[in-house]
CSV table of C-alpha atoms and ligand atoms in Angstrom, one decimal:
chain,number,residue,atom,x,y,z
A,1,MET,CA,37.1,70.2,-66.0
A,2,LYS,CA,41.1,69.2,-66.0
A,3,THR,CA,42.6,69.9,-62.7
A,4,GLN,CA,45.7,71.9,-63.1
A,5,LYS,CA,48.6,70.1,-61.7
A,6,ASN,CA,50.0,73.3,-60.7
A,7,LEU,CA,52.2,71.8,-57.5
A,8,LYS,CA,53.6,69.1,-59.7
A,9,GLY,CA,56.9,67.8,-58.3
A,10,GLN,CA,56.2,69.5,-54.8
A,11,VAL,CA,56.0,67.5,-51.7
A,12,ALA,CA,53.9,68.7,-48.6
A,13,ILE,CA,53.1,68.2,-45.0
A,14,VAL,CA,49.6,68.8,-44.0
A,15,THR,CA,49.0,68.7,-40.2
A,16,GLY,CA,45.8,67.3,-38.9
A,17,ALA,CA,45.0,66.0,-42.3
A,18,ASP,CA,42.5,63.2,-41.2
A,19,SER,CA,39.6,65.4,-40.6
A,20,GLY,CA,37.6,68.5,-42.0
A,21,ILE,CA,40.0,71.1,-43.5
A,22,GLY,CA,43.1,69.4,-43.2
A,23,GLN,CA,41.7,66.6,-45.2
A,24,ALA,CA,40.4,68.9,-48.1
A,25,VAL,CA,43.5,70.7,-48.1
A,26,ALA,CA,45.5,67.4,-48.3
A,27,ILE,CA,43.3,65.9,-51.0
A,28,ALA,CA,43.4,69.6,-53.2
A,29,MET,CA,47.2,69.5,-52.9
A,30,GLY,CA,47.3,65.6,-54.1
A,31,GLN,CA,45.0,66.6,-57.0
A,32,ALA,CA,47.2,69.5,-57.7
A,33,GLY,CA,50.2,67.0,-58.0
A,34,ALA,CA,52.0,67.4,-54.8
A,35,LYS,CA,53.0,64.3,-53.1
A,36,VAL,CA,51.4,64.7,-49.3
A,37,LEU,CA,52.4,63.6,-45.8
A,38,ILE,CA,48.9,63.2,-43.9
A,39,ASN,CA,49.6,63.6,-40.3
A,40,HIS,CA,47.3,62.3,-37.7
A,41,ILE,CA,47.3,62.2,-33.8
A,42,GLY,CA,45.6,58.7,-33.7
A,43,GLN,CA,42.8,58.1,-36.2
A,44,HIS,CA,45.0,55.8,-38.3
A,45,ASP,CA,41.6,54.5,-40.4
A,46,LYS,CA,40.9,58.2,-41.2
A,47,ALA,CA,44.2,59.0,-42.2
A,48,ASP,CA,44.3,56.0,-44.3
A,49,GLU,CA,41.2,56.5,-46.1
A,50,VAL,CA,42.9,60.3,-47.3
A,51,VAL,CA,46.0,58.3,-48.3
A,52,LYS,CA,43.7,55.9,-50.6
A,53,GLN,CA,41.8,58.6,-51.8
A,54,ILE,CA,44.6,60.3,-53.1
A,55,THR,CA,46.3,57.3,-54.5
A,56,LYS,CA,43.2,56.3,-56.3
A,57,ALA,CA,43.2,59.5,-58.0
A,58,GLY,CA,46.9,58.8,-59.2
A,59,GLY,CA,48.8,60.7,-56.8
A,60,LYS,CA,51.0,59.8,-54.0
A,61,ALA,CA,50.6,60.0,-50.0
A,62,PHE,CA,51.5,58.3,-47.0
A,63,GLU,CA,50.3,58.8,-43.5
A,64,PHE,CA,52.3,59.6,-40.1
A,65,HIS,CA,51.5,59.7,-36.6
A,66,ALA,CA,52.9,62.9,-34.5
A,67,ASP,CA,51.4,65.3,-32.3
A,68,VAL,CA,52.3,68.5,-33.2
A,69,GLY,CA,52.9,69.9,-29.9
A,70,ASN,CA,55.9,67.2,-29.2
A,71,GLU,CA,59.2,68.4,-30.2
A,72,ARG,CA,60.6,64.7,-30.8
A,73,GLU,CA,57.3,63.5,-32.7
A,74,VAL,CA,57.6,66.8,-35.1
A,75,GLN,CA,61.2,66.2,-35.8
A,76,ALA,CA,60.7,62.7,-36.5
A,77,MET,CA,57.7,63.4,-39.0
A,78,PHE,CA,60.1,66.0,-40.9
A,79,ALA,CA,62.7,63.2,-41.0
A,80,ALA,CA,60.0,60.6,-42.5
A,81,VAL,CA,58.9,63.0,-45.5
A,82,ILE,CA,62.8,63.6,-46.3
A,83,LYS,CA,63.4,59.7,-46.2
A,84,LYS,CA,60.2,59.1,-48.3
A,85,TYR,CA,60.4,61.9,-51.1
A,86,GLY,CA,63.6,63.7,-50.5
A,87,ARG,CA,62.4,67.2,-50.3
A,88,LEU,CA,59.6,69.6,-48.9
A,89,ASP,CA,58.3,72.4,-50.3
A,90,ILE,CA,54.9,73.0,-48.6
A,91,LEU,CA,53.9,72.8,-45.0
A,92,VAL,CA,50.4,73.3,-43.9
A,93,ASN,CA,50.2,74.2,-40.3
A,94,ASN,CA,46.6,73.0,-39.8
A,95,ALA,CA,46.0,70.7,-36.7
A,96,GLY,CA,44.0,72.4,-34.1
A,97,LEU,CA,41.1,72.1,-31.2
A,98,GLN,CA,39.1,73.8,-29.2
A,99,LYS,CA,38.4,73.5,-25.4
A,100,ASP,CA,35.7,75.7,-24.6
A,101,ALA,CA,34.9,77.2,-21.4
A,102,SER,CA,34.1,80.6,-19.6
A,103,LEU,CA,37.2,82.2,-18.3
A,104,ILE,CA,36.7,81.7,-14.6
A,105,ASP,CA,35.9,77.9,-15.2
A,106,MET,CA,39.0,77.3,-17.6
A,107,THR,CA,41.3,74.8,-16.4
A,108,LEU,CA,45.3,75.5,-16.8
A,109,ASP,CA,45.1,72.1,-18.5
A,110,ASP,CA,42.4,73.6,-20.7
A,111,TRP,CA,44.5,76.8,-21.8
A,112,ASN,CA,47.9,74.8,-22.2
A,113,THR,CA,46.5,72.1,-24.4
A,114,VAL,CA,44.9,74.7,-26.8
A,115,ILE,CA,48.1,76.9,-27.1
A,116,ASN,CA,50.5,73.7,-27.1
A,117,THR,CA,48.7,72.5,-30.3
A,118,ASN,CA,47.3,75.5,-31.9
A,119,LEU,CA,50.3,77.9,-31.7
A,120,THR,CA,53.4,76.1,-30.3
A,121,GLY,CA,52.5,73.4,-32.7
A,122,GLN,CA,52.9,76.0,-35.7
A,123,PHE,CA,56.3,76.9,-34.2
A,124,LEU,CA,57.8,73.4,-34.0
A,125,CYS,CA,56.4,72.4,-37.5
A,126,SER,CA,57.6,75.9,-38.8
A,127,ARG,CA,61.0,75.7,-37.6
A,128,GLU,CA,61.8,72.3,-38.5
A,129,ALA,CA,60.4,73.3,-42.5
A,130,ALA,CA,62.3,76.5,-42.5
A,131,LYS,CA,65.6,74.8,-41.8
A,132,LEU,CA,64.7,72.2,-44.7
A,133,PHE,CA,63.7,75.1,-47.0
A,134,ILE,CA,67.0,77.0,-46.3
A,135,GLU,CA,69.1,74.1,-46.9
A,136,GLN,CA,67.4,73.4,-50.1
A,137,GLY,CA,67.0,76.9,-51.8
A,138,ALA,CA,65.0,77.6,-54.6
A,139,GLU,CA,65.2,74.9,-57.3
A,140,ASP,CA,64.2,75.6,-61.2
A,141,GLY,CA,61.3,74.0,-62.6
A,142,VAL,CA,59.8,73.2,-59.0
A,143,SER,CA,58.8,76.6,-57.5
A,144,CYS,CA,60.0,80.4,-57.7
A,145,ALA,CA,60.1,80.0,-53.8
A,146,ALA,CA,62.5,77.9,-51.6
A,147,GLY,CA,59.3,76.8,-49.8
A,148,LYS,CA,56.3,77.6,-48.4
A,149,ILE,CA,54.3,77.8,-45.3
A,150,ILE,CA,50.9,78.1,-44.5
A,151,CYS,CA,49.2,78.8,-41.2
A,152,MET,CA,45.5,77.9,-40.7
A,153,SER,CA,44.5,81.0,-38.3
A,154,SER,CA,40.8,82.0,-37.8
A,155,VAL,CA,38.4,84.8,-37.7
A,156,HIS,CA,38.8,84.5,-34.4
A,157,GLU,CA,42.4,86.1,-35.3
A,158,VAL,CA,40.5,89.4,-35.2
A,159,ILE,CA,37.2,88.6,-33.6
A,160,PRO,CA,37.0,88.3,-29.9
A,161,TRP,CA,35.3,85.1,-28.6
A,162,ALA,CA,34.1,84.9,-25.2
A,163,GLY,CA,33.9,81.4,-23.9
A,164,HIS,CA,36.9,80.7,-26.1
A,165,VAL,CA,39.8,82.7,-24.8
A,166,ASN,CA,42.3,79.9,-25.1
A,167,TYR,CA,41.5,79.3,-28.8
A,168,ALA,CA,41.0,83.4,-29.4
A,169,ALA,CA,44.4,83.7,-28.2
A,170,SER,CA,46.2,81.0,-30.1
A,171,LYS,CA,44.9,82.3,-33.4
A,172,GLY,CA,45.8,85.9,-32.4
A,173,GLY,CA,49.0,84.7,-31.4
A,174,ILE,CA,49.2,82.8,-34.9
A,175,GLY,CA,48.7,86.2,-37.1
A,176,MET,CA,51.7,87.9,-35.4
A,177,PHE,CA,53.8,84.6,-35.6
A,178,MET,CA,52.9,84.4,-39.3
A,179,LYS,CA,54.3,88.0,-40.1
A,180,SER,CA,57.0,87.7,-38.1
A,181,ILE,CA,58.5,84.6,-39.5
A,182,ALA,CA,57.4,86.0,-42.9
A,183,GLN,CA,59.6,88.9,-42.4
A,184,GLU,CA,62.2,87.0,-41.3
A,185,LEU,CA,62.4,84.2,-44.1
A,186,ALA,CA,61.7,86.3,-47.3
A,187,PRO,CA,65.2,86.8,-47.6
A,188,HIS,CA,65.6,82.9,-48.1
A,189,LYS,CA,62.7,83.1,-50.3
A,190,ILE,CA,60.6,81.3,-48.2
A,191,ARG,CA,57.1,82.6,-48.2
A,192,VAL,CA,54.5,82.6,-45.1
A,193,VAL,CA,50.7,83.3,-45.4
A,194,GLY,CA,47.7,82.8,-43.2
A,195,ILE,CA,44.5,81.4,-44.1
A,196,SER,CA,41.8,82.9,-41.7
A,197,PRO,CA,38.5,80.9,-42.3
A,198,GLY,CA,35.0,81.6,-41.1
A,199,ALA,CA,32.9,79.0,-40.2
A,200,ILE,CA,33.4,75.7,-42.2
A,201,GLN,CA,31.3,72.8,-41.7
A,202,THR,CA,33.5,70.2,-40.0
A,203,PRO,CA,33.6,68.2,-36.6
A,204,ILE,CA,35.3,71.2,-34.7
A,205,ASN,CA,31.9,73.0,-34.9
A,206,GLN,CA,29.3,70.3,-35.4
A,207,ASP,CA,27.0,72.1,-32.8
A,208,ALA,CA,26.7,74.9,-34.7
A,209,TRP,CA,25.4,73.7,-38.0
A,210,GLU,CA,24.0,69.9,-36.9
A,211,THR,CA,20.4,71.3,-36.3
A,212,GLN,CA,18.3,73.6,-38.5
A,213,LYS,CA,17.9,76.0,-35.7
A,214,ALA,CA,21.7,76.2,-34.8
A,215,LEU,CA,22.8,76.6,-38.4
A,216,ASP,CA,20.0,79.5,-38.7
A,217,LYS,CA,21.6,81.3,-36.0
A,218,LEU,CA,24.9,80.6,-37.4
A,219,LEU,CA,23.9,82.4,-40.8
A,220,THR,CA,22.7,85.7,-38.9
A,221,LEU,CA,26.7,85.7,-38.7
A,222,ILE,CA,27.3,85.1,-42.4
A,223,PRO,CA,26.2,87.8,-44.9
A,224,TYR,CA,26.9,85.4,-47.7
A,225,ASN,CA,24.2,83.3,-46.2
A,226,ARG,CA,25.8,79.8,-46.4
A,227,ILE,CA,28.5,78.0,-44.2
A,228,GLY,CA,31.8,77.5,-45.7
A,229,GLN,CA,32.9,73.8,-46.8
A,230,PRO,CA,36.2,72.6,-46.3
A,231,ALA,CA,37.0,72.4,-50.1
A,232,ASP,CA,36.4,76.1,-50.0
A,233,ILE,CA,39.7,76.1,-48.0
A,234,GLY,CA,41.7,73.5,-50.2
A,235,LYS,CA,41.2,75.4,-53.3
A,236,LEU,CA,42.8,78.6,-51.5
A,237,ALA,CA,45.5,76.2,-50.2
A,238,VAL,CA,46.4,75.0,-53.4
A,239,TRP,CA,46.6,78.5,-55.0
A,240,LEU,CA,48.5,80.2,-52.0
A,241,ALA,CA,51.3,77.6,-52.2
A,242,SER,CA,51.4,77.7,-56.0
A,243,ASP,CA,53.7,80.2,-58.2
A,244,ASP,CA,50.4,82.2,-59.3
A,245,ALA,CA,50.7,83.5,-55.6
A,246,ASP,CA,54.7,84.1,-55.7
A,247,TYR,CA,54.6,87.7,-54.7
A,248,ILE,CA,52.1,87.0,-51.3
A,249,THR,CA,54.0,86.7,-48.1
A,250,GLY,CA,53.4,87.8,-44.6
A,251,THR,CA,49.3,88.0,-45.1
A,252,SER,CA,46.4,86.4,-44.1
A,253,ILE,CA,43.6,85.7,-46.1
A,254,PHE,CA,40.0,85.9,-44.5
A,255,ILE,CA,37.8,83.4,-46.3
A,256,ASP,CA,34.5,83.7,-44.2
A,257,GLY,CA,31.6,84.9,-46.4
A,258,GLY,CA,31.8,88.4,-44.8
A,259,MET,CA,31.8,87.0,-41.1
A,260,THR,CA,34.4,89.9,-40.6
A,261,LEU,CA,32.1,92.7,-41.8
A,262,TYR,CA,30.3,93.3,-38.8
A,263,PRO,CA,26.9,91.9,-40.2
A,264,GLY,CA,25.3,93.4,-36.9
A,265,PHE,CA,25.9,97.0,-38.5
A,266,ALA,CA,24.2,96.0,-41.9
A,267,ASP,CA,20.9,97.7,-40.9
A,268,ASN,CA,22.3,100.8,-39.5
A,269,GLY,CA,24.0,99.3,-36.1
B,1,NAI,P1,38.6,69.2,-37.3
B,1,NAI,O1,38.5,68.8,-35.9
B,1,NAI,O2,37.9,68.2,-38.2
B,1,NAI,O3,40.5,68.8,-37.5
B,1,NAI,C1,41.2,69.2,-36.8
B,1,NAI,C2,42.3,68.4,-36.8
B,1,NAI,O4,43.8,68.3,-36.0
B,1,NAI,C3,42.2,66.6,-36.6
B,1,NAI,O5,42.8,66.0,-37.7
B,1,NAI,C4,42.7,66.7,-35.4
B,1,NAI,O6,43.2,65.0,-35.1
B,1,NAI,C5,44.3,67.2,-35.7
B,1,NAI,N1,44.8,67.5,-34.4
B,1,NAI,C6,44.4,68.1,-33.1
B,1,NAI,N2,45.3,68.0,-32.3
B,1,NAI,C7,46.6,67.8,-32.8
B,1,NAI,C8,48.1,67.5,-32.7
B,1,NAI,N3,48.1,67.8,-31.2
B,1,NAI,N4,48.5,67.1,-33.5
B,1,NAI,C9,48.4,66.5,-34.6
B,1,NAI,N5,46.9,67.1,-35.2
B,1,NAI,C10,45.9,67.3,-34.3
B,1,NAI,O7,38.7,70.8,-37.0
B,1,NAI,P2,38.8,71.8,-38.5
B,1,NAI,O8,37.6,72.6,-38.7
B,1,NAI,O9,39.2,71.1,-39.9
B,1,NAI,O10,40.2,72.5,-38.2
B,1,NAI,C11,41.3,72.6,-38.7
B,1,NAI,C12,41.7,73.9,-38.7
B,1,NAI,O11,41.1,75.0,-39.3
B,1,NAI,C13,42.2,74.2,-37.1
B,1,NAI,O12,43.4,75.1,-36.8
B,1,NAI,C14,41.0,75.4,-36.7
B,1,NAI,O13,41.3,76.1,-35.8
B,1,NAI,C15,40.9,75.9,-38.0
B,1,NAI,N6,39.7,76.3,-38.3
B,1,NAI,C16,38.5,75.7,-38.4
B,1,NAI,C17,37.4,76.7,-38.7
B,1,NAI,C18,36.1,75.8,-39.0
B,1,NAI,O14,35.1,76.4,-38.8
B,1,NAI,N7,36.1,74.7,-39.1
B,1,NAI,C19,37.2,78.0,-38.8
B,1,NAI,C20,38.5,78.6,-38.8
B,1,NAI,C21,39.6,77.9,-38.3
B,2,BGC,C1,36.2,78.0,-34.9
B,2,BGC,C2,34.6,77.4,-35.4
B,2,BGC,C3,33.9,78.5,-35.7
B,2,BGC,C4,34.4,79.3,-36.6
B,2,BGC,C5,33.7,81.0,-36.9
B,2,BGC,C6,36.7,78.7,-36.1
B,2,BGC,O1,37.7,79.1,-35.9
B,2,BGC,O2,37.0,76.9,-35.0
B,2,BGC,O3,34.0,76.6,-34.1
B,2,BGC,O4,32.5,78.1,-36.3
B,2,BGC,O5,35.8,79.7,-36.3
B,2,BGC,O6,33.1,81.5,-35.5
């Protein structure tokens, strides 16, 4: 099948693009014709592999080390993409992590690290992207919008998660952050959308799928009866960034095999 180059001429930053979902999103955007900045926080070799995979397929990409929770490093990353490609059209706020503990055992450091990366990181990157998009405006022949911001959330934007309160609070926060900036930026022709994945097979949740026993337990929470793959999210991200989704802003797409359908109620509660 011929890949549609529906992001041709566009430039994307994907944060946390050296692993899991970010890697798949970066590769899918590269295949769709976008030039991509592959952000990472230290796994230089893995980021380099992603760059190679995109360039081997005829695309363009480069890697950039930056902690999304660090204002100075984030600003340097946006300066780097402009220096390299001269514009920016798409930001994918993907970087995220878990530091799980019960409430009474959770350290302030566990709390702050997760909020700083998952939520403050999205604020810092979105602010820099919005400044560029407003300055740039919508350009004929590139995209209907002046820019697109995709916020990686989670089903835990709405599903409470005992033992993971820092993570669930960060994702709940992303939901309202995404909607509020969508409202603020729409008059500038900037679209902001969320992606809320269910369980996707990546290193973040390895203990939930690495043994058959763990996987069977996980599948009781997924009516569609399979774990999600990073490529499922890659395809959705490309579509959301494309002009085919031009009238979508301020909402989050749940992509979860039915995890948010209260599967416990399937046989009468
Ligand atoms: P992953 O662990 O494979 O990837 C996370 C990426 O974020 C890594 O590349 C990591 O280096 C990067 N990262 C962490 N802290 C960073 C920082 N301070 N600055 C820059 N990069 C940083 O996990 P996965 O699953 O690919 O996660 C990606 C996003 O998807 C996260 O926001 C996660 O919360 C979200 N998500 C994942 C789901 C899953 O089931 N795998 C489901 C729902 C949401
Ligand atoms: C978490 C994963 C979990 C999934 C479904 C994600 O946000 O990062 O660890 O498997 O939600 O519960």
